[in-house]
mmCIF file of C-alpha atoms in Angstrom:
data_model
loop_
_atom_site.group_PDB
_atom_site.id
_atom_site.type_symbol
_atom_site.label_atom_id
_atom_site.label_comp_id
_atom_site.label_asym_id
_atom_site.label_seq_id
_atom_site.Cartn_x
_atom_site.Cartn_y
_atom_site.Cartn_z
ATOM 1 C CA MET I 9 76.474 142.541 -73.649
ATOM 2 C CA GLU I 10 73.738 140.037 -72.763
ATOM 3 C CA GLU I 11 70.817 139.862 -75.143
ATOM 4 C CA SER I 12 67.925 141.994 -73.902
ATOM 5 C CA ILE I 13 64.513 140.544 -73.075
ATOM 6 C CA LYS I 14 62.104 140.906 -75.990
ATOM 7 C CA LYS I 15 58.920 139.298 -74.689
ATOM 8 C CA VAL I 16 57.404 138.165 -71.376
ATOM 9 C CA SER I 17 54.363 136.070 -70.482
ATOM 10 C CA ILE I 18 53.189 136.723 -66.943
ATOM 11 C CA VAL I 19 50.922 134.262 -65.131
ATOM 12 C CA VAL I 20 48.836 135.634 -62.245
ATOM 13 C CA SER I 21 47.570 132.736 -60.140
ATOM 14 C CA ARG I 22 46.520 134.436 -56.892
ATOM 15 C CA GLY I 23 43.486 136.560 -56.139
ATOM 16 C CA SER I 24 44.637 138.635 -53.167
ATOM 17 C CA LEU I 25 45.636 142.262 -53.626
ATOM 18 C CA GLU I 26 49.292 141.487 -52.931
ATOM 19 C CA GLY I 27 49.036 138.461 -55.202
ATOM 20 C CA VAL I 28 47.731 140.441 -58.171
ATOM 21 C CA TYR I 29 49.717 143.697 -58.158
ATOM 22 C CA PRO I 30 53.229 142.322 -58.757
ATOM 23 C CA GLY I 31 52.154 140.714 -62.033
ATOM 24 C CA LEU I 32 50.393 143.894 -63.157
ATOM 25 C CA ILE I 33 53.373 146.076 -62.280
ATOM 26 C CA MET I 34 55.716 143.720 -64.128
ATOM 27 C CA ALA I 35 53.486 143.651 -67.224
ATOM 28 C CA ASN I 36 53.179 147.438 -67.301
ATOM 29 C CA GLY I 37 56.902 147.823 -66.604
ATOM 30 C CA ALA I 38 57.702 145.492 -69.491
ATOM 31 C CA ARG I 39 55.637 147.584 -71.900
ATOM 32 C CA MET I 40 57.302 150.747 -70.598
ATOM 33 C CA GLU I 41 60.645 149.233 -71.579
ATOM 34 C CA GLY I 42 59.332 148.322 -75.008
ATOM 35 C CA ILE I 43 59.113 144.615 -74.132
ATOM 36 C CA GLU I 44 56.147 142.665 -75.529
ATOM 37 C CA ALA I 45 53.906 141.398 -72.722
ATOM 38 C CA THR I 46 51.054 138.948 -72.234
ATOM 39 C CA LEU I 47 49.071 138.483 -69.028
ATOM 40 C CA PHE I 48 47.452 135.127 -68.263
ATOM 41 C CA PHE I 49 45.057 134.910 -65.304
ATOM 42 C CA THR I 50 44.488 131.495 -63.763
ATOM 43 C CA PHE I 51 42.807 130.062 -60.647
ATOM 44 C CA PHE I 52 41.968 132.810 -58.138
ATOM 45 C CA GLY I 53 44.062 135.227 -60.191
ATOM 46 C CA LEU I 54 40.989 135.410 -62.447
ATOM 47 C CA HIS I 55 39.327 137.589 -59.806
ATOM 48 C CA ALA I 56 41.523 140.463 -61.015
ATOM 49 C CA VAL I 57 39.636 140.504 -64.320
ATOM 50 C CA THR I 58 36.191 139.369 -63.084
ATOM 51 C CA GLU I 59 33.671 142.232 -63.217
ATOM 52 C CA LYS I 60 32.108 141.464 -59.838
ATOM 53 C CA LYS I 61 35.385 140.836 -57.986
ATOM 54 C CA MET I 62 38.073 143.087 -59.410
ATOM 55 C CA ASP I 63 37.175 146.167 -57.347
ATOM 56 C CA LYS I 64 37.001 144.168 -54.110
ATOM 57 C CA LEU I 65 40.344 142.369 -53.895
ATOM 58 C CA LYS I 66 41.722 142.104 -50.344
ATOM 59 C CA VAL I 67 45.097 141.648 -48.670
ATOM 60 C CA ALA I 68 45.418 138.115 -47.230
ATOM 61 C CA THR I 69 46.140 138.510 -43.528
ATOM 62 C CA VAL I 70 45.660 134.882 -42.437
ATOM 63 C CA GLY I 71 48.771 132.718 -42.453
ATOM 64 C CA ASN I 72 51.028 135.628 -43.341
ATOM 65 C CA PRO I 73 53.928 135.847 -40.833
ATOM 66 C CA ALA I 74 55.383 138.851 -42.698
ATOM 67 C CA MET I 75 52.355 140.967 -41.763
ATOM 68 C CA CYS I 76 53.359 143.996 -39.665
ATOM 69 C CA VAL I 77 51.461 146.934 -38.163
ATOM 70 C CA PRO I 78 51.192 149.812 -38.607
ATOM 71 C CA SER I 79 53.820 149.752 -41.382
ATOM 72 C CA ALA I 80 56.144 147.241 -43.011
ATOM 73 C CA MET I 81 58.863 147.996 -40.431
ATOM 74 C CA GLY I 82 56.483 147.852 -37.459
ATOM 75 C CA PRO I 83 56.289 144.939 -35.053
ATOM 76 C CA GLY I 84 55.100 141.644 -36.528
ATOM 77 C CA LEU I 85 51.413 140.893 -36.173
ATOM 78 C CA PRO I 86 50.914 137.577 -34.350
ATOM 79 C CA THR I 87 49.629 135.279 -37.091
ATOM 80 C CA TRP I 88 46.494 134.312 -35.160
ATOM 81 C CA MET I 89 45.467 137.972 -35.050
ATOM 82 C CA GLY I 90 45.297 138.000 -38.821
ATOM 83 C CA ALA I 91 42.080 136.016 -38.480
ATOM 84 C CA LEU I 92 40.332 138.648 -36.347
ATOM 85 C CA PRO I 93 37.260 140.201 -37.959
ATOM 86 C CA GLY I 94 38.165 143.340 -39.904
ATOM 87 C CA MET I 95 41.900 142.613 -40.160
ATOM 88 C CA SER I 96 41.835 142.017 -43.911
ATOM 89 C CA TRP I 97 39.651 145.079 -44.402
ATOM 90 C CA PHE I 98 42.100 147.171 -42.369
ATOM 91 C CA ALA I 99 45.247 145.880 -44.104
ATOM 92 C CA THR I 100 43.598 146.332 -47.507
ATOM 93 C CA GLY I 101 42.765 149.953 -46.724
ATOM 94 C CA MET I 102 46.350 150.625 -45.632
ATOM 95 C CA MET I 103 47.851 149.024 -48.715
ATOM 96 C CA LYS I 104 45.481 150.783 -51.120
ATOM 97 C CA LYS I 105 46.419 154.110 -49.586
ATOM 98 C CA GLU I 106 50.141 153.438 -50.059
ATOM 99 C CA ILE I 107 49.588 152.175 -53.607
ATOM 100 C CA GLU I 108 47.712 155.349 -54.512
ATOM 101 C CA LYS I 109 50.561 157.443 -53.085
ATOM 102 C CA LEU I 110 52.932 155.791 -55.554
ATOM 103 C CA ASP I 111 50.560 156.711 -58.364
ATOM 104 C CA ILE I 112 49.770 153.041 -59.007
ATOM 105 C CA PRO I 113 46.164 152.829 -60.221
ATOM 106 C CA PRO I 114 43.424 150.659 -58.684
ATOM 107 C CA VAL I 115 43.147 147.195 -60.285
ATOM 108 C CA ARG I 116 40.400 148.036 -62.802
ATOM 109 C CA GLU I 117 42.094 151.196 -64.038
ATOM 110 C CA PHE I 118 45.462 149.391 -64.115
ATOM 111 C CA ILE I 119 44.048 146.559 -66.246
ATOM 112 C CA GLU I 120 42.581 149.128 -68.685
ATOM 113 C CA MET I 121 45.879 150.990 -68.814
ATOM 114 C CA ILE I 122 47.948 147.836 -69.348
ATOM 115 C CA HIS I 123 45.608 146.700 -72.116
ATOM 116 C CA ASP I 124 45.960 150.116 -73.771
ATOM 117 C CA THR I 125 49.747 149.717 -73.794
ATOM 118 C CA GLY I 126 49.252 146.769 -76.123
ATOM 119 C CA CYS I 127 49.558 143.948 -73.568
ATOM 120 C CA GLN I 128 47.249 141.013 -74.346
ATOM 121 C CA ILE I 129 45.099 139.685 -71.529
ATOM 122 C CA TYR I 130 43.862 136.102 -71.298
ATOM 123 C CA GLY I 131 41.835 133.973 -68.891
ATOM 124 C CA CYS I 132 42.562 130.314 -68.229
ATOM 125 C CA LYS I 133 39.997 127.956 -69.755
ATOM 126 C CA ALA I 134 40.360 125.199 -67.150
ATOM 127 C CA THR I 135 39.620 127.674 -64.323
ATOM 128 C CA VAL I 136 36.745 129.301 -66.194
ATOM 129 C CA ASP I 137 35.167 125.854 -66.615
ATOM 130 C CA MET I 138 35.859 124.887 -63.014
ATOM 131 C CA PHE I 139 34.293 128.092 -61.635
ATOM 132 C CA HIS I 140 31.356 127.858 -64.118
ATOM 133 C CA LEU I 141 32.175 131.254 -65.613
ATOM 134 C CA SER I 142 31.899 132.552 -69.172
ATOM 135 C CA LYS I 143 33.447 135.405 -71.148
ATOM 136 C CA LYS I 144 30.631 137.783 -70.109
ATOM 137 C CA ASP I 145 31.735 137.558 -66.456
ATOM 138 C CA PHE I 146 35.000 139.296 -67.301
ATOM 139 C CA CYS I 147 35.979 142.901 -67.910
ATOM 140 C CA PRO I 148 36.122 143.916 -71.600
ATOM 141 C CA GLN I 149 39.921 143.959 -71.596
ATOM 142 C CA VAL I 150 40.058 140.136 -71.487
ATOM 143 C CA ASP I 151 40.936 139.293 -75.091
ATOM 144 C CA ASP I 152 40.076 135.616 -74.887
ATOM 145 C CA ILE I 153 39.726 132.526 -72.735
ATOM 146 C CA ILE I 154 42.466 130.142 -73.776
ATOM 147 C CA SER I 155 43.766 126.689 -72.901
ATOM 148 C CA VAL I 156 47.207 126.102 -71.457
ATOM 149 C CA GLY I 157 48.300 124.815 -74.868
ATOM 150 C CA GLN I 158 47.279 128.084 -76.515
ATOM 151 C CA PHE I 159 49.058 129.947 -73.736
ATOM 152 C CA TYR I 160 52.320 128.186 -74.612
ATOM 153 C CA GLU I 161 51.745 128.885 -78.314
ATOM 154 C CA LYS I 162 51.242 132.589 -77.603
ATOM 155 C CA SER I 163 54.307 132.582 -75.366
ATOM 156 C CA ALA I 164 56.638 131.411 -78.149
ATOM 157 C CA GLY I 165 59.962 133.188 -77.683
ATOM 158 C CA ALA I 166 58.863 134.719 -74.365
ATOM 159 C CA GLN I 167 60.181 134.419 -70.841
ATOM 160 C CA ILE I 168 57.402 132.956 -68.685
ATOM 161 C CA ILE I 169 56.966 134.483 -65.226
ATOM 162 C CA PHE I 170 54.670 132.771 -62.719
ATOM 163 C CA THR I 171 53.312 134.847 -59.857
ATOM 164 C CA MET Y 7 68.588 170.777 -87.523
ATOM 165 C CA GLU Y 8 71.211 171.203 -90.268
ATOM 166 C CA ALA Y 9 72.854 173.907 -88.226
ATOM 167 C CA VAL Y 10 73.308 171.603 -85.273
ATOM 168 C CA GLU Y 11 75.046 168.986 -87.336
ATOM 169 C CA GLN Y 12 77.186 171.523 -89.104
ATOM 170 C CA LYS Y 13 78.328 173.130 -85.913
ATOM 171 C CA ASN Y 14 79.404 169.626 -84.974
ATOM 172 C CA ILE Y 15 78.338 169.950 -81.372
ATOM 173 C CA THR Y 16 79.217 166.935 -79.272
ATOM 174 C CA LEU Y 17 76.570 166.277 -76.670
ATOM 175 C CA GLU Y 18 77.600 164.703 -73.427
ATOM 176 C CA ARG Y 19 75.512 161.616 -72.640
ATOM 177 C CA ASP Y 20 74.861 159.585 -69.488
ATOM 178 C CA ALA Y 21 74.914 155.773 -69.222
ATOM 179 C CA ASP Y 22 71.416 155.526 -70.761
ATOM 180 C CA SER Y 23 72.615 157.818 -73.581
ATOM 181 C CA ASN Y 24 70.323 160.596 -72.379
ATOM 182 C CA LEU Y 25 71.700 164.137 -72.270
ATOM 183 C CA LYS Y 26 74.048 164.700 -69.366
ATOM 184 C CA ASN Y 27 73.472 168.440 -69.181
ATOM 185 C CA LEU Y 28 69.867 169.557 -69.233
ATOM 186 C CA SER Y 29 71.043 172.951 -70.490
ATOM 187 C CA ASP Y 30 72.346 171.402 -73.751
ATOM 188 C CA TRP Y 31 68.757 170.820 -74.828
ATOM 189 C CA SER Y 32 66.997 172.836 -77.486
ATOM 190 C CA THR Y 33 64.117 172.112 -79.839
ATOM 191 C CA GLU Y 34 66.668 171.400 -82.603
ATOM 192 C CA ILE Y 35 68.486 168.930 -80.370
ATOM 193 C CA ALA Y 36 65.115 167.291 -79.640
ATOM 194 C CA GLU Y 37 64.649 166.658 -83.368
ATOM 195 C CA VAL Y 38 68.076 165.020 -83.534
ATOM 196 C CA LEU Y 39 67.357 162.873 -80.456
ATOM 197 C CA ALA Y 40 63.973 161.873 -81.914
ATOM 198 C CA LYS Y 41 65.640 160.637 -85.101
ATOM 199 C CA GLU Y 42 67.981 158.494 -82.985
ATOM 200 C CA GLU Y 43 64.870 156.897 -81.488
ATOM 201 C CA GLY Y 44 63.397 156.239 -84.907
ATOM 202 C CA ILE Y 45 60.872 159.086 -84.834
ATOM 203 C CA GLU Y 46 61.302 160.918 -88.120
ATOM 204 C CA GLU Y 47 59.149 163.924 -87.392
ATOM 205 C CA LEU Y 48 57.950 165.465 -84.146
ATOM 206 C CA THR Y 49 54.294 166.432 -84.462
ATOM 207 C CA GLU Y 50 52.260 168.811 -82.339
ATOM 208 C CA ARG Y 51 51.138 165.771 -80.268
ATOM 209 C CA HIS Y 52 54.742 164.746 -79.639
ATOM 210 C CA TRP Y 53 55.523 168.267 -78.485
ATOM 211 C CA LEU Y 54 52.555 168.257 -76.133
ATOM 212 C CA VAL Y 55 54.073 165.236 -74.349
ATOM 213 C CA ILE Y 56 57.641 166.551 -74.463
ATOM 214 C CA ASN Y 57 56.687 169.955 -73.062
ATOM 215 C CA PHE Y 58 54.549 168.381 -70.352
ATOM 216 C CA MET Y 59 57.457 166.146 -69.314
ATOM 217 C CA ARG Y 60 59.856 169.060 -69.138
ATOM 218 C CA LYS Y 61 57.419 171.090 -67.088
ATOM 219 C CA GLU Y 62 56.838 168.198 -64.641
ATOM 220 C CA PHE Y 63 60.549 167.530 -64.369
ATOM 221 C CA HIS Y 64 61.346 171.115 -63.512
ATOM 222 C CA GLU Y 65 58.559 171.244 -60.912
ATOM 223 C CA LYS Y 66 59.049 167.832 -59.292
ATOM 224 C CA GLY Y 67 62.564 166.652 -60.103
ATOM 225 C CA ASP Y 68 61.521 163.463 -61.929
ATOM 226 C CA ALA Y 69 59.661 162.711 -65.122
ATOM 227 C CA PRO Y 70 55.943 161.898 -64.592
ATOM 228 C CA SER Y 71 54.533 158.371 -64.447
ATOM 229 C CA ILE Y 72 52.599 157.112 -67.477
ATOM 230 C CA ARG Y 73 49.458 157.448 -65.381
ATOM 231 C CA ARG Y 74 50.024 161.145 -64.679
ATOM 232 C CA LEU Y 75 51.139 161.680 -68.228
ATOM 233 C CA THR Y 76 47.925 160.218 -69.640
ATOM 234 C CA LYS Y 77 45.688 161.876 -67.076
ATOM 235 C CA GLU Y 78 47.127 165.348 -67.289
ATOM 236 C CA SER Y 79 48.709 165.833 -70.687
ATOM 237 C CA GLY Y 80 45.529 164.975 -72.606
ATOM 238 C CA VAL Y 81 47.265 162.182 -74.549
ATOM 239 C CA ASP Y 82 45.859 158.733 -73.656
ATOM 240 C CA THR Y 83 47.898 155.554 -73.172
ATOM 241 C CA LYS Y 84 47.144 154.152 -76.623
ATOM 242 C CA GLU Y 85 48.174 157.330 -78.395
ATOM 243 C CA LEU Y 86 51.242 157.635 -76.204
ATOM 244 C CA TYR Y 87 52.447 154.208 -77.350
ATOM 245 C CA ALA Y 88 51.630 155.141 -80.949
ATOM 246 C CA LEU Y 89 53.593 158.399 -80.735
ATOM 247 C CA PHE Y 90 56.587 156.874 -78.959
ATOM 248 C CA PRO Y 91 56.602 153.194 -79.888
ATOM 249 C CA LYS Y 92 58.414 150.776 -77.582
ATOM 250 C CA GLY Y 93 58.476 152.653 -74.306
ATOM 251 C CA PRO Y 94 56.911 156.131 -74.305
ATOM 252 C CA ALA Y 95 58.109 157.320 -70.881
ATOM 253 C CA LYS Y 96 61.707 156.403 -71.586
ATOM 254 C CA LYS Y 97 61.738 157.736 -75.145
ATOM 255 C CA ALA Y 98 59.851 160.943 -74.463
ATOM 256 C CA ALA Y 99 62.182 161.681 -71.531
ATOM 257 C CA LYS Y 100 65.215 161.173 -73.729
ATOM 258 C CA ILE Y 101 63.898 163.428 -76.483
ATOM 259 C CA ALA Y 102 62.936 166.007 -73.838
ATOM 260 C CA GLY Y 103 66.574 166.060 -72.725
ATOM 261 C CA LEU Y 104 65.775 164.553 -69.314
ATOM 262 C CA PRO Y 105 67.307 161.557 -67.503
ATOM 263 C CA LYS Y 106 65.521 158.205 -67.698
ATOM 264 C CA PRO Y 107 62.461 158.278 -65.360
ATOM 265 C CA LYS Y 108 63.074 156.557 -62.024
ATOM 266 C CA GLY Y 109 59.515 155.431 -61.256
ATOM 267 C CA CYS Y 110 58.175 151.895 -61.807
ATOM 268 C CA ILE Y 111 54.800 152.910 -63.170
#
């Protein structure tokens, strides 16, 4: 039998709703399987742990040819329509409703839950400096702001997953 | 517990080594299954989770998500991971004599 996965380090680099959730679901899923997990938020992914942004993440409708209405199997939405006012708001509402149906918590509650499972949560120092942020801008679950070097140190023996 | 071992009952297991027949389960069997998972003694808090899972399974046909478990059983996520280290949903389901939960959350 193949050796089972013991530890994962998941990088979340995007700040849209559909960019953030996969990493969170994978981190939570890892802990559910008894796998050690670390979450590292970088670039716009940091919005998922930023106090002022984390409750307002939106689905990116511009430049997304996979976008369909009213459901995933509906007709494709012409890409230019994704730029219409209110499109992102509409798509975000739809997705949040479906997410809730699956009993997946909103981002803030999910981050709290994942942290409670013992997953460590870090912000990327280069991005924090670039965006002129500091530790107080983040939700309390962020354990530390670390450099990429520290990230690799903490990921020793882990599989690194970039999302 | 002694009685179970002495009677030498062989329990049918599925691919995840959970009980194949829900009807084989009893509180004594739960103690045996818990030991297999490295939990030496089932406390009142363990039983709260196990009983909640069994109730949910019988009502809905699948074990509850961690979110429902923490919201409705009265045991929070941290305690859940302390009670059933390394995967509470999976372990509690096994000890409760249920199949491995299908959900992702």
